[in-house]
Coordinates of C-alpha atoms in Angstrom, one line a residue:
X152 CA -18.0 -24.3 -51.0
X153 CA -16.4 -26.2 -48.1
X154 CA -13.3 -24.1 -48.5
X155 CA -15.3 -20.9 -48.5
X156 CA -17.1 -22.0 -45.3
X157 CA -13.8 -22.7 -43.6
X158 CA -12.5 -19.3 -44.5
X159 CA -15.7 -17.7 -43.2
X160 CA -15.3 -19.7 -39.9
X161 CA -11.7 -18.6 -39.6
X162 CA -12.5 -15.0 -40.3
X163 CA -15.3 -15.1 -37.7
X164 CA -13.0 -16.7 -35.1
X165 CA -10.4 -14.0 -35.7
X166 CA -12.9 -11.2 -35.3
X167 CA -14.3 -12.7 -32.1
X168 CA -10.8 -13.2 -30.7
X169 CA -9.9 -9.7 -31.5
X170 CA -13.0 -8.3 -29.8
X171 CA -12.4 -10.4 -26.7
X172 CA -8.8 -9.2 -26.6
X173 CA -9.9 -5.6 -26.8
X174 CA -12.5 -6.2 -24.1
X175 CA -9.8 -7.8 -21.8
X176 CA -7.5 -4.8 -22.2
X177 CA -10.2 -2.1 -21.9
X178 CA -10.4 -0.1 -18.7
X179 CA -12.8 -1.4 -16.1
X180 CA -13.1 -1.3 -12.3
X181 CA -15.4 -2.9 -9.8
X182 CA -18.1 -1.1 -7.8
X183 CA -19.6 -1.6 -4.4
X184 CA -22.6 -0.1 -2.5
X185 CA -22.4 -0.5 1.3
X186 CA -25.4 -0.2 3.6
X187 CA -24.3 -0.6 7.2
X188 CA -25.8 -0.3 10.6
X189 CA -23.6 -0.5 13.7
X190 CA -24.3 -0.2 17.5
X191 CA -21.5 0.8 19.8
X192 CA -21.2 0.0 23.5
X193 CA -18.9 2.7 24.8
X194 CA -18.5 0.9 28.1
X195 CA -16.8 -2.3 26.8
X196 CA -15.8 -0.9 23.3
X197 CA -17.6 -3.7 21.5
X198 CA -20.0 -3.2 18.6
X199 CA -22.4 -5.3 16.4
X200 CA -23.3 -4.5 12.9
X201 CA -25.1 -5.6 9.7
X202 CA -23.9 -5.0 6.2
X203 CA -25.6 -5.3 2.9
X204 CA -23.2 -5.0 0.0
X205 CA -24.2 -4.8 -3.6
X206 CA -21.1 -5.8 -5.7
X207 CA -21.0 -5.1 -9.4
X208 CA -18.5 -7.2 -11.3
X209 CA -17.4 -5.0 -14.2
X210 CA -14.4 -7.3 -14.9
X211 CA -14.3 -9.6 -17.9
X212 CA -14.0 -12.5 -15.4
X213 CA -16.5 -14.7 -13.6
X214 CA -15.7 -14.5 -9.9
X215 CA -16.2 -17.6 -7.7
X216 CA -14.7 -16.2 -4.6
X217 CA -14.3 -12.8 -2.8
X218 CA -12.2 -11.6 0.0
X219 CA -12.8 -9.1 2.9
X220 CA -10.3 -7.2 5.0
X221 CA -10.8 -7.7 8.8
X222 CA -8.3 -5.1 9.9
X223 CA -9.0 -5.1 13.6
X224 CA -7.7 -8.8 13.9
X225 CA -4.2 -7.4 13.5
X226 CA -4.3 -6.1 17.1
X227 CA -4.0 -9.5 18.7
X228 CA -1.0 -11.3 20.2
X229 CA 0.6 -13.5 17.5
X230 CA -0.9 -11.7 14.5
X231 CA 1.3 -10.9 11.5
X232 CA 1.4 -7.3 12.6
X233 CA 2.6 -8.4 16.0
X234 CA 5.3 -10.8 14.7
X235 CA 6.6 -8.4 12.2
X236 CA 6.8 -5.7 14.9
X237 CA 8.9 -8.1 17.0
X238 CA 11.3 -8.9 14.1
X239 CA 11.9 -5.7 12.2
X240 CA 15.0 -4.0 13.3
X241 CA 13.5 -0.5 13.5
X242 CA 9.9 -0.9 14.7
X243 CA 7.5 2.0 14.7
X244 CA 8.0 3.8 18.0
X245 CA 4.3 4.2 18.5
X246 CA 3.9 0.5 18.5
X247 CA 6.5 -0.5 21.1
X248 CA 6.9 -0.1 24.8
X249 CA 9.7 1.8 26.6
X250 CA 11.4 -1.6 26.8
X251 CA 11.3 -1.8 23.0
X252 CA 8.9 -4.7 23.0
X253 CA 5.7 -5.0 21.0
X254 CA 2.6 -3.3 22.5
X255 CA 0.4 -5.9 20.8
X256 CA 2.0 -9.0 22.3
X257 CA 0.8 -8.4 25.9
X258 CA -2.8 -7.3 25.1
X259 CA -5.5 -9.0 27.2
X260 CA -8.8 -10.2 25.8
X261 CA -10.5 -7.0 26.7
X262 CA -7.8 -4.9 25.1
X263 CA -7.3 -6.6 21.7
X264 CA -9.1 -5.7 18.6
X265 CA -11.2 -8.2 16.7
X266 CA -13.6 -8.3 13.8
X267 CA -15.6 -11.5 13.2
X268 CA -18.4 -12.4 10.7
X269 CA -21.2 -14.5 12.2
X270 CA -23.4 -14.7 9.1
X271 CA -22.8 -14.2 5.3
X272 CA -25.3 -14.9 2.5
X273 CA -25.1 -14.3 -1.2
X274 CA -28.5 -13.4 -2.7
X275 CA -30.1 -15.2 0.2
X276 CA -27.9 -18.3 0.0
X277 CA -25.4 -19.2 2.7
X278 CA -21.8 -19.1 1.6
X279 CA -18.7 -20.8 2.9
X280 CA -16.1 -18.5 4.5
X281 CA -13.2 -18.7 6.9
X282 CA -10.9 -16.2 8.7
X283 CA -7.2 -16.2 7.8
X284 CA -5.9 -13.5 10.2
X285 CA -7.0 -10.1 8.8
X286 CA -8.6 -11.6 5.6
X287 CA -11.9 -13.3 5.3
X288 CA -11.8 -15.9 2.5
X289 CA -15.3 -16.5 0.9
X290 CA -16.3 -19.2 -1.5
X291 CA -19.4 -17.9 -3.2
X292 CA -22.6 -19.9 -3.6
X293 CA -22.6 -19.1 -7.3
X294 CA -20.1 -17.3 -9.5
X295 CA -20.7 -13.6 -10.4
X296 CA -20.7 -13.4 -14.2
X297 CA -19.0 -10.4 -15.9
X298 CA -21.3 -7.4 -16.0
X299 CA -23.6 -8.7 -13.2
X300 CA -24.4 -7.8 -9.6
X301 CA -24.7 -9.8 -6.4
X302 CA -25.9 -8.9 -2.9
X303 CA -23.8 -10.0 0.1
X304 CA -25.6 -9.8 3.4
X305 CA -23.5 -10.0 6.6
X306 CA -23.8 -9.9 10.3
X307 CA -20.5 -9.0 12.2
X308 CA -19.2 -8.0 15.6
X309 CA -16.1 -6.2 16.6
X310 CA -14.0 -4.9 19.5
X311 CA -12.1 -1.7 19.3
X312 CA -8.4 -2.3 20.3
X313 CA -6.5 0.1 22.6
X314 CA -4.9 2.8 20.5
X315 CA -1.8 1.3 19.0
X316 CA -1.8 2.2 15.3
X317 CA -4.2 4.4 13.4
X318 CA -7.4 2.9 14.9
X319 CA -8.3 2.4 18.5
X320 CA -9.8 3.6 21.7
X321 CA -8.5 6.0 24.4
X322 CA -5.5 7.5 22.5
X323 CA -2.6 9.2 24.3
X324 CA -4.6 12.5 23.8
X325 CA -7.6 10.8 25.4
X326 CA -9.8 10.6 22.3
X327 CA -12.3 7.9 22.9
X328 CA -12.8 6.3 19.5
X329 CA -10.8 6.5 16.3
X330 CA -12.8 4.2 14.1
X331 CA -10.8 3.5 10.9
X332 CA -10.6 0.1 9.3
X333 CA -13.5 -0.9 11.6
X334 CA -15.8 -2.8 9.2
X335 CA -15.5 -5.8 6.9
X336 CA -14.2 -4.2 3.7
X337 CA -14.3 -5.9 0.4
X338 CA -10.9 -6.4 -1.2
X339 CA -10.0 -4.9 -4.6
X340 CA -10.1 -7.0 -7.7
X341 CA -8.6 -5.4 -10.8
X342 CA -6.7 -6.2 -14.0
X343 CA -4.0 -7.7 -11.9
X344 CA -6.3 -9.9 -9.9
X345 CA -7.2 -9.9 -6.2
X346 CA -5.4 -7.6 -3.7
X347 CA -6.3 -9.3 -0.4
X348 CA -3.2 -8.1 1.4
X349 CA -3.0 -8.9 5.1
X350 CA -2.8 -6.0 7.5
X351 CA 0.8 -6.1 8.6
X352 CA 2.0 -2.4 8.7
X353 CA 1.2 -0.3 5.7
X354 CA -1.7 1.3 4.0
X355 CA -4.7 0.4 2.0
X356 CA -6.7 0.1 -1.2
X357 CA -10.4 -0.2 -1.7
X358 CA -13.2 -0.5 -4.2
X359 CA -15.0 2.7 -5.3
X360 CA -18.6 2.8 -4.1
X361 CA -21.3 4.5 -2.1
X362 CA -21.6 4.2 1.7
X363 CA -24.9 4.5 3.6
X364 CA -23.9 4.1 7.3
X365 CA -26.0 4.4 10.5
X366 CA -24.0 4.6 13.8
X367 CA -25.9 4.2 17.1
X368 CA -23.9 5.5 20.1
X369 CA -24.2 7.2 23.4
X370 CA -26.0 10.5 22.8
X371 CA -23.3 12.4 24.6
X372 CA -20.7 11.5 22.0
X373 CA -20.0 13.8 19.1
X374 CA -19.3 12.0 15.8
X375 CA -17.4 13.1 12.7
X376 CA -15.7 11.5 9.7
X377 CA -16.5 10.5 6.2
X378 CA -19.8 11.4 4.5
X379 CA -22.6 13.9 4.9
X380 CA -24.8 13.7 7.9
X381 CA -28.4 13.0 6.8
X382 CA -30.2 13.9 10.0
X383 CA -28.4 17.0 11.4
X384 CA -31.4 18.7 12.9
X385 CA -32.2 15.5 14.8
X386 CA -28.6 15.0 16.0
X387 CA -27.5 18.5 16.8
X388 CA -23.9 18.5 18.1
X389 CA -23.1 21.5 15.9
X390 CA -24.4 20.0 12.7
X391 CA -27.9 21.5 12.9
X392 CA -28.9 24.4 10.6
X393 CA -28.3 27.8 12.2
X394 CA -31.3 28.8 14.4
X395 CA -32.7 25.2 14.5
X396 CA -34.0 23.9 17.8
X397 CA -33.0 20.4 18.6
X398 CA -35.6 18.3 20.3
X399 CA -34.5 16.7 23.6
X400 CA -33.7 13.1 22.8
X401 CA -35.2 10.4 24.9
X402 CA -33.2 7.3 25.6
X403 CA -29.4 6.9 26.0
X404 CA -28.4 6.8 22.4
X405 CA -28.6 8.6 19.1
X406 CA -28.4 7.1 15.6
X407 CA -26.2 9.1 13.2
X408 CA -26.9 8.6 9.5
X409 CA -24.1 9.3 7.0
X410 CA -23.9 9.0 3.3
X411 CA -20.6 9.1 1.5
X412 CA -20.8 8.9 -2.3
X413 CA -18.0 7.6 -4.6
X414 CA -15.4 6.8 -2.0
X415 CA -13.3 3.8 -1.2
X416 CA -13.3 3.9 2.6
X417 CA -15.3 5.2 5.5
X418 CA -13.9 6.4 8.8
X419 CA -15.5 8.0 11.8
X420 CA -14.4 9.2 15.3
X421 CA -16.3 10.0 18.4
X422 CA -15.7 11.6 21.8
X423 CA -17.9 13.2 24.5
X424 CA -15.6 16.2 24.7
X425 CA -15.3 17.2 21.1
X426 CA -15.6 20.8 20.1
X427 CA -17.2 21.1 16.6
X428 CA -16.5 24.1 14.4
X429 CA -17.5 24.6 10.8
X430 CA -15.8 26.9 8.3
X431 CA -17.6 27.4 5.0
X432 CA -15.3 28.3 2.1
X433 CA -16.2 30.7 -0.7
X434 CA -16.6 27.9 -3.1
X435 CA -19.2 26.2 -0.8
X436 CA -17.0 23.5 0.6
X437 CA -17.6 23.0 4.4
X438 CA -14.6 22.3 6.6
X439 CA -15.4 20.6 9.8
X440 CA -13.0 20.6 12.8
X441 CA -13.5 18.3 15.8
X442 CA -11.0 18.5 18.6
X443 CA -10.9 18.0 22.4
X444 CA -12.2 20.7 24.7
X445 CA -8.7 21.3 25.9
X446 CA -7.7 24.9 26.7
X447 CA -4.1 24.1 25.8
X448 CA -4.9 23.4 22.2
X449 CA -7.9 25.5 21.4
X450 CA -6.0 28.6 20.1
X451 CA -4.0 26.4 17.6
X452 CA -7.1 24.6 16.4
X453 CA -8.9 27.9 15.8
X454 CA -5.9 29.3 13.9
X455 CA -5.7 26.0 11.9
X456 CA -9.1 26.6 10.3
X457 CA -8.3 29.4 7.9
X458 CA -5.0 27.7 7.1
X459 CA -7.0 24.6 6.1
X460 CA -9.0 26.7 3.7
X461 CA -5.8 28.2 2.2
X462 CA -4.4 24.7 1.7
X463 CA -7.5 23.5 0.0
X464 CA -7.5 26.5 -2.3
X465 CA -3.8 25.7 -3.1
X466 CA -4.5 22.1 -4.0
X467 CA -7.7 23.0 -6.0
X468 CA -5.5 25.4 -8.0
X469 CA -2.4 23.3 -8.5
X470 CA -4.0 19.8 -8.8
X471 CA -7.7 20.1 -9.6
X472 CA -11.0 20.6 -7.9
X473 CA -11.8 18.7 -4.8
X474 CA -14.9 16.7 -5.8
X475 CA -16.8 16.7 -2.5
X476 CA -18.5 19.4 -0.6
X477 CA -17.1 18.5 2.9
X478 CA -13.8 17.8 4.6
X479 CA -13.3 17.0 8.3
X480 CA -10.1 17.5 10.3
X481 CA -10.5 15.4 13.5
X482 CA -8.3 15.0 16.5
X483 CA -7.6 11.3 16.9
X484 CA -5.4 8.4 15.8
X485 CA -1.7 8.3 16.5
X486 CA -0.1 10.8 14.2
X487 CA -1.8 11.7 10.9
X488 CA -3.7 9.4 8.5
X489 CA -5.9 10.2 5.5
X490 CA -9.4 8.8 5.0
X491 CA -12.3 9.5 2.7
X492 CA -13.4 13.2 3.0
X493 CA -11.5 13.4 6.4
X494 CA -8.4 12.8 8.4
X495 CA -7.4 11.8 11.9
X496 CA -4.5 13.8 13.3
X497 CA -3.0 14.2 16.8
X498 CA -3.8 17.6 18.1
X499 CA -1.4 18.4 20.9
X500 CA 1.2 20.0 18.6
X501 CA 3.0 23.3 18.0
X502 CA 1.1 25.4 15.5
X503 CA 3.5 24.8 12.6
X504 CA 3.4 21.1 13.1
X505 CA -0.4 21.1 13.3
X506 CA -0.6 23.0 10.0
X507 CA 2.0 20.7 8.5
X508 CA 0.2 17.4 9.3
X509 CA -3.1 18.9 8.2
X510 CA -1.6 20.0 4.8
X511 CA -0.1 16.6 4.2
X512 CA -3.2 14.6 5.1
X513 CA -5.4 17.0 3.2
X514 CA -3.3 16.5 0.1
X515 CA -3.9 12.8 0.3
X516 CA -7.5 13.6 -0.6
X517 CA -6.3 14.2 -4.1
X518 CA -3.6 11.6 -4.6
X519 CA -5.1 8.8 -2.6
X520 CA -8.8 9.3 -2.0
X521 CA -9.6 10.6 -5.5
X522 CA -6.8 9.1 -7.7
X523 CA -6.4 6.1 -5.4
X524 CA -3.3 4.2 -6.6
X525 CA -2.5 0.9 -5.0
X526 CA -0.5 1.9 -1.9
X527 CA 0.7 -1.5 -1.1
X528 CA 2.4 -1.8 -4.5
X529 CA 3.1 1.8 -5.4
X530 CA 3.2 3.6 -2.1
X531 CA 5.5 6.3 -3.6
X532 CA 2.8 7.5 -6.0
X533 CA 0.6 8.5 -3.0
X534 CA 3.0 9.4 -0.2
X535 CA 5.6 10.9 -2.5
X536 CA 3.3 13.0 -4.6
X537 CA 1.5 14.1 -1.4
X538 CA 4.9 15.0 0.1
X539 CA 5.8 17.0 -3.0
X540 CA 2.6 19.1 -3.2
X541 CA 2.1 19.5 0.6
X542 CA 5.7 20.7 1.0
X543 CA 5.2 23.4 -1.6
X544 CA 1.8 24.3 -0.1
X545 CA 3.3 24.7 3.3
X546 CA 6.0 27.0 1.9
X547 CA 3.3 29.1 0.4
X548 CA 0.7 29.3 3.1
X549 CA 3.2 29.7 5.9
X550 CA 5.2 32.3 4.0
X551 CA 8.6 30.7 4.4
X552 CA 9.5 31.2 0.7
X553 CA 12.5 28.9 0.6
X554 CA 14.8 28.7 -2.4
X555 CA 14.2 25.0 -2.6
X556 CA 11.4 23.9 -0.2
X557 CA 12.1 20.3 -1.2
X558 CA 15.8 20.3 -0.2
X559 CA 15.0 18.0 2.8
X560 CA 13.6 15.2 0.5
X561 CA 16.9 15.2 -1.4
X562 CA 18.9 14.9 1.7
X563 CA 16.7 12.0 2.9
X564 CA 17.2 10.2 -0.4
X565 CA 21.0 10.7 -0.3
X566 CA 21.1 9.3 3.2
X567 CA 19.2 6.2 2.1
X568 CA 21.7 5.6 -0.8
X569 CA 24.7 6.0 1.5
X570 CA 23.2 3.6 4.0
X571 CA 23.4 0.8 1.5
X572 CA 19.8 -0.3 2.4
X573 CA 17.9 1.1 -0.6
X574 CA 15.4 -1.2 -2.3
X575 CA 13.6 -0.5 -5.6
X576 CA 10.3 1.4 -5.2
X577 CA 8.6 -1.7 -6.8
X578 CA 9.1 -3.4 -3.5
X579 CA 5.8 -4.3 -1.8
X580 CA 5.3 -1.8 1.1
X581 CA 5.3 -4.6 3.7
X582 CA 8.5 -6.2 2.5
X583 CA 11.1 -3.5 3.0
X584 CA 14.0 -4.6 5.2
X585 CA 13.3 -1.8 7.6
X586 CA 10.9 1.1 8.2
X587 CA 13.7 3.6 7.3
X588 CA 14.1 2.3 3.8
X589 CA 10.3 2.2 3.3
X590 CA 9.8 5.7 4.6
X591 CA 12.5 7.4 2.5
X592 CA 11.6 5.4 -0.6
X593 CA 7.9 6.3 -0.3
X594 CA 8.0 9.9 0.9
X595 CA 11.4 11.4 -0.2
X596 CA 12.2 9.4 -3.3
X597 CA 8.6 9.5 -4.3
X598 CA 8.5 13.3 -3.9
X599 CA 11.7 13.6 -6.0
X600 CA 10.1 11.7 -8.8
X601 CA 8.0 14.8 -9.4
X602 CA 10.5 17.6 -8.6
X603 CA 13.1 15.9 -10.7
X604 CA 10.6 15.4 -13.5
X605 CA 10.3 19.2 -13.4
X606 CA 14.1 19.4 -14.0
X607 CA 13.7 17.0 -17.0
X608 CA 10.6 18.5 -18.7
X609 CA 10.4 22.0 -17.2
X610 CA 8.3 23.3 -14.3
X611 CA 5.5 24.6 -16.5
X612 CA 5.1 21.2 -18.2
X613 CA 5.3 19.5 -14.8
X614 CA 2.4 21.5 -13.5
X615 CA 0.4 20.7 -16.7
X616 CA 1.3 17.0 -16.2
X617 CA 0.0 17.0 -12.6
X618 CA -3.3 18.6 -13.6
X619 CA -3.8 16.3 -16.6
X620 CA -2.9 13.3 -14.5
X621 CA -5.6 14.2 -11.9
X622 CA -8.2 15.1 -14.6
X623 CA -7.6 11.9 -16.6
X624 CA -7.3 9.4 -13.8
X625 CA -9.4 10.6 -10.9
X626 CA -11.6 7.7 -9.6
X627 CA -9.6 5.3 -11.8
X628 CA -6.8 3.7 -9.6
X629 CA -3.8 4.8 -11.8
X630 CA -0.6 2.8 -12.0
X631 CA 3.0 4.1 -12.4
X632 CA 2.8 4.0 -16.2
X633 CA -0.1 6.4 -16.2
X634 CA 1.9 9.3 -14.7
X635 CA 4.7 8.6 -17.1
X636 CA 2.5 8.5 -20.1
X637 CA 0.7 11.6 -19.0
X638 CA 4.0 13.5 -19.0
X639 CA 4.9 12.0 -22.4
X640 CA 1.6 13.2 -23.9
X641 CA 2.1 16.7 -22.4
X642 CA 5.7 17.1 -23.6
X643 CA 6.1 14.8 -26.6
X644 CA 9.2 13.4 -25.0
X645 CA 10.2 9.7 -24.3
X646 CA 10.3 9.1 -20.6
X647 CA 10.2 5.3 -20.1
X648 CA 13.9 5.4 -19.1
X649 CA 13.0 7.7 -16.2
X650 CA 10.2 5.6 -14.8
X651 CA 12.3 2.4 -15.2
X652 CA 15.6 3.6 -13.6
X653 CA 14.1 5.7 -10.8
X654 CA 11.3 3.4 -9.6
X655 CA 12.3 -0.1 -10.7
X656 CA 16.0 -0.1 -9.9
X657 CA 18.4 1.4 -7.3
X658 CA 20.5 2.9 -10.1
X659 CA 21.9 6.2 -9.0
X660 CA 22.6 9.6 -10.7
X661 CA 26.2 10.7 -10.5
X662 CA 27.6 13.1 -13.1
X663 CA 30.8 15.1 -12.6
X664 CA 33.2 17.5 -14.3
X665 CA 36.2 15.3 -15.2
X666 CA 38.5 17.8 -16.8
X667 CA 38.8 21.4 -17.9
X668 CA 41.7 22.2 -20.1
X669 CA 42.9 25.1 -22.2
X670 CA 42.9 24.7 -26.0
X671 CA 44.4 28.0 -27.2
X672 CA 41.8 30.7 -26.9
X673 CA 39.1 28.1 -26.2
X674 CA 38.4 25.8 -23.3
X675 CA 37.5 22.1 -23.5
X676 CA 35.2 20.7 -20.8
X677 CA 34.9 16.9 -20.2
X678 CA 31.9 15.7 -18.3
X679 CA 31.6 12.1 -17.0
X680 CA 28.7 9.8 -16.1
X681 CA 29.6 7.8 -13.1
X682 CA 26.2 6.4 -12.0
X683 CA 24.1 4.1 -14.1
X684 CA 21.0 6.3 -14.4
X685 CA 20.8 8.6 -17.4
X686 CA 20.0 12.3 -17.2
X687 CA 20.1 15.4 -19.5
X688 CA 22.7 17.9 -18.1
X689 CA 22.4 21.6 -17.4
X690 CA 25.7 23.4 -17.0
X691 CA 26.2 27.0 -15.8
X692 CA 29.5 28.8 -16.6
X693 CA 30.4 32.0 -14.7
X694 CA 33.0 34.2 -16.2
X695 CA 35.5 36.4 -14.4
X696 CA 33.7 39.5 -15.6
X697 CA 30.6 38.3 -13.7
X698 CA 28.6 37.2 -16.7
X699 CA 27.0 33.8 -16.9
X700 CA 26.3 31.3 -19.7
X701 CA 24.1 28.2 -19.6
X702 CA 24.6 25.1 -21.6
X703 CA 22.4 22.1 -22.1
X704 CA 23.3 18.5 -23.1
X705 CA 20.2 16.6 -24.3
X706 CA 19.8 12.9 -23.4
X707 CA 19.5 11.1 -26.7
X708 CA 17.0 8.5 -25.4
X709 CA 14.6 11.4 -24.5
X710 CA 14.2 12.2 -28.2
X711 CA 13.9 15.9 -27.5
X712 CA 14.4 18.6 -24.9
X713 CA 12.3 20.6 -22.5
X714 CA 10.9 23.9 -23.8
X715 CA 11.9 27.5 -23.3
X716 CA 15.6 26.7 -22.5
X717 CA 17.6 29.8 -22.0
X718 CA 20.8 27.9 -22.8
X719 CA 23.2 27.1 -25.6
X720 CA 22.1 23.7 -27.0
X721 CA 24.8 21.2 -27.3
X722 CA 24.9 17.9 -29.2
X723 CA 23.0 15.1 -27.4
X724 CA 24.8 12.6 -25.1
X725 CA 24.1 8.9 -25.8
X726 CA 23.9 7.1 -22.5
X727 CA 26.5 4.4 -23.3
X728 CA 29.3 6.9 -23.6
X729 CA 30.8 7.5 -20.1
X730 CA 32.3 10.9 -21.0
X731 CA 31.2 13.9 -23.0
X732 CA 33.2 16.8 -24.4
X733 CA 32.2 20.3 -25.4
X734 CA 34.2 23.5 -26.0
X735 CA 33.6 27.0 -24.8
X736 CA 34.8 29.8 -27.1
X737 CA 36.7 31.6 -24.3
X738 CA 40.1 31.0 -22.8
X739 CA 40.3 29.1 -19.5
X740 CA 41.6 32.2 -17.6
X741 CA 38.3 34.0 -18.3
X742 CA 36.3 31.2 -16.5
X743 CA 35.6 31.6 -12.8
X744 CA 33.5 28.4 -12.3
X745 CA 31.6 25.7 -13.9
X746 CA 28.6 24.0 -12.2
X747 CA 26.5 21.0 -13.2
X748 CA 22.8 21.3 -12.2
X749 CA 22.7 24.8 -10.7
X750 CA 19.0 24.2 -9.8
X751 CA 19.9 21.3 -7.6
X752 CA 16.8 19.5 -8.7
X753 CA 18.7 16.5 -10.1
X754 CA 19.2 13.9 -7.4
X755 CA 23.0 13.6 -8.0
X756 CA 24.3 11.5 -5.1
X757 CA 27.8 13.1 -5.1
X758 CA 27.8 16.9 -5.5
X759 CA 31.5 17.2 -4.7
X760 CA 32.4 16.7 -8.4
X761 CA 29.7 18.9 -9.8
X762 CA 31.8 22.1 -9.6
X763 CA 35.0 23.3 -11.1
X764 CA 36.6 26.6 -9.8
X765 CA 39.5 28.6 -11.1
X766 CA 42.5 28.1 -8.8

């Protein structure tokens, strides 16, 4: 009986352990609900605010601490952003003076940014907290058990810095307030743990939630940004229903009430000279445009509006449906930067540039503000995928119809390789040696991840992969393995080698035609693998009579080939073999040329050995 009891206990322990293990590996994510009220003094650019945050701990862990981002503290002399700016060899041109020194270092107390918390309670109890630069470290009054909620009540104050990077006041185009990263923002906690990254240079991650925000500001200022305005007929400023009469407002201020559901950030901008236009798309989505009342830019901003609708239709068709009913394009910031349901872009541009920055930032709404990968760790998943789709979109809506619209991204990547400064894409976004290496790795090499994936699995399967990736992982913070596994499920191919070599190493692709020799009435072709990264090979042979014949060498570790190949299938090429031979049933004098990768979608770093021509 004792033995039976012991076996029962052991069995129960095994089952419990198994269930716990399953729970720990199951998908989960945290949730936040923000209710904020903020009052802005447009004379001294300071503001005071309250925040009630309901935090739902969906993790399997009890949390005894939390972290907030205090982004505006970066804009102070001696901050990590300032020191990095002074030490990186190719600082962002927007952030340095004509003398090549930091624009943050000489800021006076009235010019700096700051964000300070003066009170913080958890469920009515005071908590212990301290500032560490741009991060607020909080020791909770009581742990938050798995599956439970807690309410964090905060009082905070801030000062808007002069416009240096993304956020700020009085930009070079004289936009009064670009209010991004303006509030204490709870850091993300996921299966990897906390992501309380300091604000040094790069971009952001946030917790999904609902935002209820009231902004009290001078009544002459027009406001736009994330969320749906809840009191349009009280506010006016172009938001009111057609034919509505706006009551004359007493007092000097208006309180704007916005709600933004299921987003991970909240941005707004304000200026007393904004023109506000609305374009309603056929599917019901409202596009809002806010730009300075400047006669030099008005024509371009009017022409931008139908192009924005075209771009949104393109992304809806080629990625998936945009889940919100509003998107705002707002003049502000220092270039172009995506935010929830909106973007800030500089507006004094040539028309093509204006459309280009709009298309890129709008595409981020899918890859960053709906999918929301961790930009600090996997910046290429957002910037690269956005570059890929927005480049194709621009080619379509601007009617350029290039043979390879993505040619520039390949050139950028090849430049990086030749520079000798490439780092793996697994490098944290803040820790690249220089901005050049970061930019090309994130934008160009990240874009090539998709275009080259099309070379590997076929264009139709690539489009299917992108749509399934968006459908399966929207609102779920995907990681690199998720896009790879999606492609594997769509194709049935094994692609771990591709994700590994392309993103986790600096291995390069370099294949060449080593030798072409006559063998009687046949011709023997020897290919060679020079680089470490594997690839299947497409070869195009052109004969002297003008006919062409395509050949394909599968990569053994793919365990298959892409579909609908109009090519002669050859035996597979095991990666470890540095050379590969195959024979053409025609004499060498009948061959005009042989080309590896005629599509030029493979990122071969040396194309000089990719062609053989008859002498």
